[in-house]
Short mmCIF file of C-alpha atoms in Angstrom, two decimals:
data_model
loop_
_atom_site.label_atom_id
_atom_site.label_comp_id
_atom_site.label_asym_id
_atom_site.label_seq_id
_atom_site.Cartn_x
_atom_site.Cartn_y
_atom_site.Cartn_z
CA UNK A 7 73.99 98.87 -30.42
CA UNK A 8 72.02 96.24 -31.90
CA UNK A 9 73.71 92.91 -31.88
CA UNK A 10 72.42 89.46 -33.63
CA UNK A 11 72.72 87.05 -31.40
CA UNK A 12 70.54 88.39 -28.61
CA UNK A 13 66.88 86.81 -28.30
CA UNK A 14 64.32 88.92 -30.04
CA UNK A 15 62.78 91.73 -27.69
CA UNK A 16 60.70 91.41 -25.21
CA UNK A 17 57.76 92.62 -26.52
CA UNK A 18 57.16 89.48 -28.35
CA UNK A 19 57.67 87.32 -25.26
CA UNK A 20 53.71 86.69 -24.73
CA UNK A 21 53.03 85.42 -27.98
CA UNK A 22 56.46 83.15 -27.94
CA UNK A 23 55.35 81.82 -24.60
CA UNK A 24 52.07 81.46 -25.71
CA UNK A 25 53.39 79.14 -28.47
CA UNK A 26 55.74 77.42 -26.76
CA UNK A 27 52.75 76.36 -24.56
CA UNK A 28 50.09 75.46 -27.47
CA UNK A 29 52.93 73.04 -28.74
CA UNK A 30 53.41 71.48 -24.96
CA UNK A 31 49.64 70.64 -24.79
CA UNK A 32 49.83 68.84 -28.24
CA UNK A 33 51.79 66.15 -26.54
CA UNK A 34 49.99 65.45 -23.78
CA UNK A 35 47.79 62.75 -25.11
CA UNK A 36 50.92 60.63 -25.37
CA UNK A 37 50.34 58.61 -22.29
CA UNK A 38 47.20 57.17 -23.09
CA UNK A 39 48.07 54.25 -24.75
CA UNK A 40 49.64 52.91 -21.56
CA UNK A 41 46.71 53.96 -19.98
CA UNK A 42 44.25 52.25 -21.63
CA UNK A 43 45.73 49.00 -19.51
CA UNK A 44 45.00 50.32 -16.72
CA UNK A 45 41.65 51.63 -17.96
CA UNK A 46 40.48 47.84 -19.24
CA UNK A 47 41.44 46.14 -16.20
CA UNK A 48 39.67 49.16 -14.18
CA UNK A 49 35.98 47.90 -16.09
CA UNK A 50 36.57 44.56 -15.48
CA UNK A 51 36.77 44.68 -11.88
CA UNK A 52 33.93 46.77 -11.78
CA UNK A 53 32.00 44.38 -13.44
CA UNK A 54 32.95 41.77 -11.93
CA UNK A 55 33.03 42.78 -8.28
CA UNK A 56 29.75 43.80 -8.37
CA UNK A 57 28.77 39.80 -10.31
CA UNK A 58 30.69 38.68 -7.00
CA UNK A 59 29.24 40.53 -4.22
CA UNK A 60 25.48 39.51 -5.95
CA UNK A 61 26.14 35.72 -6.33
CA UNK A 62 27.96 35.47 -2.52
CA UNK A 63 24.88 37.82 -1.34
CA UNK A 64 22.07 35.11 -2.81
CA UNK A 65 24.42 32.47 -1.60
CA UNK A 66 24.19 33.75 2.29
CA UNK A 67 20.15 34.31 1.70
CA UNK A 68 19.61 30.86 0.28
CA UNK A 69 21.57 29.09 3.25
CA UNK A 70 19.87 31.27 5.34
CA UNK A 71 16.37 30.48 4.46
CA UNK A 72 16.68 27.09 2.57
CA UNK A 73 15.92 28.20 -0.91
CA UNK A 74 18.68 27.26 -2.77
CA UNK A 75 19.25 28.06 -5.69
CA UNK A 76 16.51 31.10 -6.36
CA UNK A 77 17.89 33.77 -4.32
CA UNK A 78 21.44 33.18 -5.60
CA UNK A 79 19.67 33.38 -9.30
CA UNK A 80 18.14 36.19 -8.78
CA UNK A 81 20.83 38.56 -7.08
CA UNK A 82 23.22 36.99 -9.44
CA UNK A 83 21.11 38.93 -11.92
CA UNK A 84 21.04 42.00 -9.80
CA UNK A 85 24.75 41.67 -10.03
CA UNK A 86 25.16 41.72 -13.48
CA UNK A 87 22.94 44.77 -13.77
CA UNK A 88 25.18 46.64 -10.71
CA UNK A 89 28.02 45.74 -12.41
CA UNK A 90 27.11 46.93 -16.09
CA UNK A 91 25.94 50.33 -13.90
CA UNK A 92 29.13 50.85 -12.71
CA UNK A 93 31.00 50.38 -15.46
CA UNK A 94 28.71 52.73 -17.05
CA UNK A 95 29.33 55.27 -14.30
CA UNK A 96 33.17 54.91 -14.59
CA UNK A 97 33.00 54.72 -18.36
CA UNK A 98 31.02 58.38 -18.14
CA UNK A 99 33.41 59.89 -15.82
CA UNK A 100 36.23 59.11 -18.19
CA UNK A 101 34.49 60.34 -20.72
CA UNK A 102 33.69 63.38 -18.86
CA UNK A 103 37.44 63.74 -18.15
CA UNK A 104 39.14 63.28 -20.97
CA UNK A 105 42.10 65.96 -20.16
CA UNK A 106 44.04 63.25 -17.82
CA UNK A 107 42.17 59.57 -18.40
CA UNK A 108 43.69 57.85 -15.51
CA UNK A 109 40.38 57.44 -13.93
CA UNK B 295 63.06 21.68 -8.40
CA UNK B 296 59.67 22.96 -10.21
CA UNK B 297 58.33 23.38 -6.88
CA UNK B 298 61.37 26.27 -5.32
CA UNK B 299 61.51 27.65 -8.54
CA UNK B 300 57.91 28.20 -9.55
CA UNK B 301 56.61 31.73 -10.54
CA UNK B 302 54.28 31.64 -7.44
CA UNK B 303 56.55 31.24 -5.04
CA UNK B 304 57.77 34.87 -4.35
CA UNK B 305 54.27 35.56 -2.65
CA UNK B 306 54.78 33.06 0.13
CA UNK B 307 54.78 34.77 3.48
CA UNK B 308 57.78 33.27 5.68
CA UNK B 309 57.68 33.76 9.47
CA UNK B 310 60.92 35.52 10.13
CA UNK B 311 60.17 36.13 14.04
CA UNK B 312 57.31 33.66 16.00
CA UNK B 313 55.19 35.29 17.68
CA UNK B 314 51.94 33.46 19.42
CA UNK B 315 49.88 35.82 22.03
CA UNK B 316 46.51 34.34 22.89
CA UNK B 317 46.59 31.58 20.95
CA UNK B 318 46.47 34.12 17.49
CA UNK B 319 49.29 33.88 15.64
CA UNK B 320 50.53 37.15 14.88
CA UNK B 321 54.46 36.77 13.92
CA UNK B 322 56.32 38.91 11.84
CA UNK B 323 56.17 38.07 8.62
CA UNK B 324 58.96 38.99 5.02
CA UNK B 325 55.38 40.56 4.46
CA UNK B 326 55.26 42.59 8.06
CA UNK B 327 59.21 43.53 7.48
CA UNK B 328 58.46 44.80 3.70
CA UNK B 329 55.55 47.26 5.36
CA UNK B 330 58.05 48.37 8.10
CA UNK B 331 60.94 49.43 5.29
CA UNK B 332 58.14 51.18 3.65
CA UNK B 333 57.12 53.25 6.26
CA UNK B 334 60.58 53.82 6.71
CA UNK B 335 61.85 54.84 3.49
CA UNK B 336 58.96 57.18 3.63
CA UNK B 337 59.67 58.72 6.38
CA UNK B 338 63.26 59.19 5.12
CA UNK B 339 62.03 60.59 2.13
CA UNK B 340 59.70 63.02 3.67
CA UNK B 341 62.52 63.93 6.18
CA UNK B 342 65.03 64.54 3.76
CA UNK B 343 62.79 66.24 1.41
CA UNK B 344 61.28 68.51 3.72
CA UNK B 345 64.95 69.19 5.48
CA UNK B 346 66.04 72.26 3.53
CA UNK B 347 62.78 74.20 2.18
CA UNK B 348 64.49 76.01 -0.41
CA UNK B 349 62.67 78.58 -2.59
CA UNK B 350 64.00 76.91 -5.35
CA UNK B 351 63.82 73.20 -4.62
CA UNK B 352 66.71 70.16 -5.10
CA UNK B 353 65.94 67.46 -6.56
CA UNK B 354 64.41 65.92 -3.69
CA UNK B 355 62.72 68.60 -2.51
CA UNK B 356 61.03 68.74 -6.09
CA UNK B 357 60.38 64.71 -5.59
CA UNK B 358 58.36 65.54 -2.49
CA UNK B 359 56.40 68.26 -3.49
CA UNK B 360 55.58 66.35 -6.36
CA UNK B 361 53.78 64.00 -4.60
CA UNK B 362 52.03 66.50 -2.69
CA UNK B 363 51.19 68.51 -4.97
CA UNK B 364 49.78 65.62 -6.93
CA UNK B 365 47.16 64.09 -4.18
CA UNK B 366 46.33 67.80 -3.56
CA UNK B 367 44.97 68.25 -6.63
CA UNK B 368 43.06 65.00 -6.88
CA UNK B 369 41.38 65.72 -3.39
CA UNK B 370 40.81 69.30 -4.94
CA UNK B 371 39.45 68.13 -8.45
CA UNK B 372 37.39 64.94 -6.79
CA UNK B 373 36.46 66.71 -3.25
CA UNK B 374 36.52 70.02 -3.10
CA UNK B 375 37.18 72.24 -0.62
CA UNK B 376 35.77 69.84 1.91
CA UNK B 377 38.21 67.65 1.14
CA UNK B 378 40.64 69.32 3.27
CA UNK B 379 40.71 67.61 6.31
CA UNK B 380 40.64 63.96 3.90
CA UNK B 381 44.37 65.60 2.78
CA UNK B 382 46.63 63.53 5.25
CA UNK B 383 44.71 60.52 5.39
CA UNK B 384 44.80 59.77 1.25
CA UNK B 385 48.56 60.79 1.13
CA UNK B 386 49.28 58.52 3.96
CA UNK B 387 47.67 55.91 1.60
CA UNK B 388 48.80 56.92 -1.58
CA UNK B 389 52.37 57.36 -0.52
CA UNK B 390 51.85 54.04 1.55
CA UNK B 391 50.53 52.10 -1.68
CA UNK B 392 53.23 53.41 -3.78
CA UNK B 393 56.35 52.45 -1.82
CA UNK B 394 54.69 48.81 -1.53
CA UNK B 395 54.48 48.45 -4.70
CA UNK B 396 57.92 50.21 -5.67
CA UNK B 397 59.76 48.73 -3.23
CA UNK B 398 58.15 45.02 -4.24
CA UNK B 399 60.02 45.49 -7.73
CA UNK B 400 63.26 45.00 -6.26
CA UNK B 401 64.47 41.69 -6.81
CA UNK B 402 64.61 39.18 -3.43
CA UNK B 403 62.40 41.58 -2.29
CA UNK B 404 58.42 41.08 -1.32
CA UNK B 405 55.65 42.95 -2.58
CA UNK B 406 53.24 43.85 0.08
CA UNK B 407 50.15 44.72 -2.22
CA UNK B 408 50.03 41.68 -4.05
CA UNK B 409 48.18 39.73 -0.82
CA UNK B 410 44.72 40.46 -1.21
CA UNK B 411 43.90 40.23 2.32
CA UNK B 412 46.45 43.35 2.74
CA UNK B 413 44.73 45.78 -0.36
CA UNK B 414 40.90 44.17 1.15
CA UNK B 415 41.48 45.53 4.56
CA UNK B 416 42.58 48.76 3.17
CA UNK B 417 39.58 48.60 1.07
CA UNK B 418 37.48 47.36 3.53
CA UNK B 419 38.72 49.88 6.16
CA UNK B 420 37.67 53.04 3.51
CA UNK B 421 34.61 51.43 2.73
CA UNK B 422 33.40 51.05 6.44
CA UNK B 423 34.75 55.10 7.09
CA UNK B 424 33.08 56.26 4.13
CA UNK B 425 30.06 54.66 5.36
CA UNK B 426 30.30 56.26 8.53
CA UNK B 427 30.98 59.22 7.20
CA UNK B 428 28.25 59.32 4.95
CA UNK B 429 25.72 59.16 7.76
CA UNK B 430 27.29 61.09 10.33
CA UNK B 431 26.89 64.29 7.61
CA UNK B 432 23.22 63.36 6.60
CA UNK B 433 21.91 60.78 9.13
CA UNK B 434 18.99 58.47 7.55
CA UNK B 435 18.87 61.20 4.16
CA UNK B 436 22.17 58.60 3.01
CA UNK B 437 19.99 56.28 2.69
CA UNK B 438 18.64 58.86 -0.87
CA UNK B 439 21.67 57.71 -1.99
CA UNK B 440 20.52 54.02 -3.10
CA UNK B 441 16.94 55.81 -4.87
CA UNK B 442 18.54 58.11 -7.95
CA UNK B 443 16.77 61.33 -7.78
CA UNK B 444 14.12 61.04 -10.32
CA UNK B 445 13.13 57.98 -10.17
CA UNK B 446 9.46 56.62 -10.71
CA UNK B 447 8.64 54.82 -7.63
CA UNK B 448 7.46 51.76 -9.00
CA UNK B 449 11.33 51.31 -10.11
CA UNK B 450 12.51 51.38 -6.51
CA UNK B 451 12.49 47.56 -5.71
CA UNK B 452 14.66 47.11 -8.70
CA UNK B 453 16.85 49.69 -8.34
CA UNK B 454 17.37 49.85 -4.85
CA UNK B 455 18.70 46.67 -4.77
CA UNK B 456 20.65 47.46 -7.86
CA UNK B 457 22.71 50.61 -6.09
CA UNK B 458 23.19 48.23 -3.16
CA UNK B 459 25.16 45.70 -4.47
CA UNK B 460 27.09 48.25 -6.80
CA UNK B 461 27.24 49.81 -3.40
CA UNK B 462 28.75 46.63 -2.29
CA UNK B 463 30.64 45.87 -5.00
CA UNK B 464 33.21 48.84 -4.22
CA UNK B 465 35.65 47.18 -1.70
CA UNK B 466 36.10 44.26 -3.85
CA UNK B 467 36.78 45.43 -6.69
CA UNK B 468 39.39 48.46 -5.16
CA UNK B 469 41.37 45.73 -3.28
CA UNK B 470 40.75 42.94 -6.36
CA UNK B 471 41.87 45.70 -8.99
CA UNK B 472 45.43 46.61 -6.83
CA UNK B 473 46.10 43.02 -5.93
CA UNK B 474 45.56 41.40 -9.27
CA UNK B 475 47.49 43.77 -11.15
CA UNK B 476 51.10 43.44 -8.63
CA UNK B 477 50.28 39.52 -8.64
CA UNK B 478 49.87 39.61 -12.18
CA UNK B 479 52.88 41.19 -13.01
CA UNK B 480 55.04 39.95 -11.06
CA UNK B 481 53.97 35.89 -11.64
CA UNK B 482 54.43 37.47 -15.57
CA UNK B 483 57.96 38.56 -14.73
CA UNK B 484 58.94 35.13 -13.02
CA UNK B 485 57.78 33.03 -16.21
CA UNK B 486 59.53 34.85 -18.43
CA UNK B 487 62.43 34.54 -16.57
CA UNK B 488 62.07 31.07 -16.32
CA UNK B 489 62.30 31.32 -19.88
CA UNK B 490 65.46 33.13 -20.05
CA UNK B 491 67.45 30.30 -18.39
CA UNK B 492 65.52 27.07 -19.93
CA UNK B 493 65.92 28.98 -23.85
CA UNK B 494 70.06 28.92 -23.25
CA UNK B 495 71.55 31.56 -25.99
CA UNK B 496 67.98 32.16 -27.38
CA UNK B 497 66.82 33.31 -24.23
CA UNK B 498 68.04 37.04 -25.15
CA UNK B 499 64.90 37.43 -26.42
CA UNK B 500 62.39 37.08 -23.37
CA UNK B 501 65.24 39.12 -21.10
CA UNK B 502 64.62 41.76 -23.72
CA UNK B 503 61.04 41.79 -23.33
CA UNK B 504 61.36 41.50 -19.42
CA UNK B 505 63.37 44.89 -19.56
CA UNK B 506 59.90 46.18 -21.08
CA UNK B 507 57.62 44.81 -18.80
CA UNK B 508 59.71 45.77 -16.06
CA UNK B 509 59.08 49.36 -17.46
CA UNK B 510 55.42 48.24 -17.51
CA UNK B 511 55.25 47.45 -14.17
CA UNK B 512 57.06 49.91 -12.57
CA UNK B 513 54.41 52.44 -14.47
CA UNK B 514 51.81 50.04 -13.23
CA UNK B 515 53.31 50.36 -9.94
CA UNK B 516 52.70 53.80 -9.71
CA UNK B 517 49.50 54.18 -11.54
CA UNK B 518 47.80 51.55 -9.31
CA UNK B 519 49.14 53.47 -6.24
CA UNK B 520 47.47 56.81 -7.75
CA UNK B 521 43.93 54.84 -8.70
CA UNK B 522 43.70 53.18 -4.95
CA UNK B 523 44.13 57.27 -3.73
CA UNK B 524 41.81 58.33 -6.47
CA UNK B 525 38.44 56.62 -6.00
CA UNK B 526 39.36 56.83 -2.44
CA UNK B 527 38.85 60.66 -2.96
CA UNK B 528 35.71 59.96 -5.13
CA UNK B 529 34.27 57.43 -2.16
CA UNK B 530 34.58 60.36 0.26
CA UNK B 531 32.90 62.87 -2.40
CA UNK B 532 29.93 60.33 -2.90
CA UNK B 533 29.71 60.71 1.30
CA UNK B 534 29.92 64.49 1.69
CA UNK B 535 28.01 65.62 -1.60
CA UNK B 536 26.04 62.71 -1.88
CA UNK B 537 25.58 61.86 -5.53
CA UNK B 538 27.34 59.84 -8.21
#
């Protein structure tokens, strides 16, 4: 009763699925060129939200008290530092998550 | 004529209705009727989708549970289990965010998300809950989260400030980071098709490369929608489990 052109038995269905799925995963990396767009302009607002939200914060404390320009130096500097920090942080949770590096 | 036909001028907001109550003007705006066709065509789409629930789905039905199943899992991966009750709130969002910015990539049409005042107050709005949230579930102990664990004390004045701004920092750059990229785009795609009339014949060649950015952008489109609902879900973890 054996014919050719069935599909080989099922006992070797694990290891053909198993297969089948090894060479899936192989491909998955294939988005992250397109990706890394996304992932570049990501950093950059970090960084420069954070440079932002320190110079407009020294800005309000130096019209506030009169001391223009040394509290807008200083948390201009601050700034910088938050915004290297998180880029660092979201640069380390990519890193961490390498499997799908959307975020 | 370089002033109706320049790349910027798809983002002006034209009152299609006056409306004046109190003295604030609140008409309704290309930019108002864009968010109501949104909510709209979502509401369609959920309908429709959610009409039949066949064992084995349609097409739609597989469109829908697509995009649930996908901000499940990122409120799984980034929350938890606590993240539960955060479900409807960042697929309202996400799904919100998305049609926006799909539906802007229609020609003649007008995309929602590339006013920053629209992504800010989203922004702003998660920023203020996630706040709240943070101290309603640990009360002054949110205030650990500025001091790293760890820490020498002596290191506090610096860093506390430090965590504050970056603190700070997050609206901006979640409504800059959506906003910049539709404006960008989209002022992109409106150059180069300036180009495609002013080069005559030899203008095939930047309609070629707008059929590539159009691909672009309608990835971008998508991605920036799935970002937004991402750190949303990573704002709300930083709340509840309170660490970075």
């Amino acid at each position: 009763m054996k014919r050719d052109d069935l599909p080989p038995p099922i006992e070797g269905l694990d290891a053909r699925i198993r297969r089948a799925r090894d060479a899936r995963d192989d491909t998955k990396s294939t988005g992250q060129q397109s990706t890394g767009l996304a992932w570049a302009a990501r950093l950059t607002t970090e960084m420069f939200a954070a440079l932002v939200v320190g110079g407009g914060l020294g800005w309000l404390v130096d019209r506030w008290l009169g001391t223009r320009p040394w509290f807008m130096l200083v948390f201009l500097l601050i700034g910088c530092a938050a915004g290297m920090l998180n880029a660092y942080r979201a640069a380390r949770r990519f890193e961490s998550r390498a499997d799908d590096g959307v975020i | 004529m370089a002033a109706e036909h320049s790349p910027l001028e798809q983002f002006a907001i034209k009152r299609l209705v006056e409306l004046d109550i109190g003295g604030v003007d609140v008409s309704f705006t290309n930019s108002s009727l864009m968010m109501v066709i949104a909510v709209a065509s979502i509401t369609l789409f959920l309908m429709v989708g959610a009409r039949r629930h066949a064992m084995v789905p349609g097409r739609w039905q597989s469109m829908v549970e697509l995009a649930y199943e996908l901000v499940a899992k990122s409120v799984r991966d980034n929350i938890g289990i606590e993240g539960r009750p955060y479900f409807a709130f960042v697929f309202s969002l996400f799904m919100f965010l998305l049609f926006c910015n799909v539906l802007g990539l229609i020609p003649y049409s007008f995309t929602v998300t590339s006013h920053i005042i629209v992504t800010f107050v989203f922004a702003g709005a998660i920023f203020i809950g996630v706040t709240v949230l943070g101290f309603v579930r640990h009360g002054l102990k949110f205030f650990g989260f500025f001091l790293p664990p760890g820490v020498p004390i002596y290191l506090a004045p610096l860093l506390v400030p430090i965590e504050f701004i970056s603190y700070l920092s997050r609206p901006i750059s979640l409504s800059v980071r959506l906003a910049a990229n539709m404006m960008a785009g989209h002022t992109m795609l409106k150059v180069f098709a300036g180009f495609v009339v002013a080069l005559g014949l030899m203008g095939v060649a930047p309609l070629i490369f707008i059929v590539l950015l159009f691909a672009l952008e309608t990835l971008i489109a998508f991605l920036q929608a799935y970002v937004f609902a991402v750190l949303t879900c990573l704002y709300i973890n930083d709340a509840i489990h309170l660490h970075h």
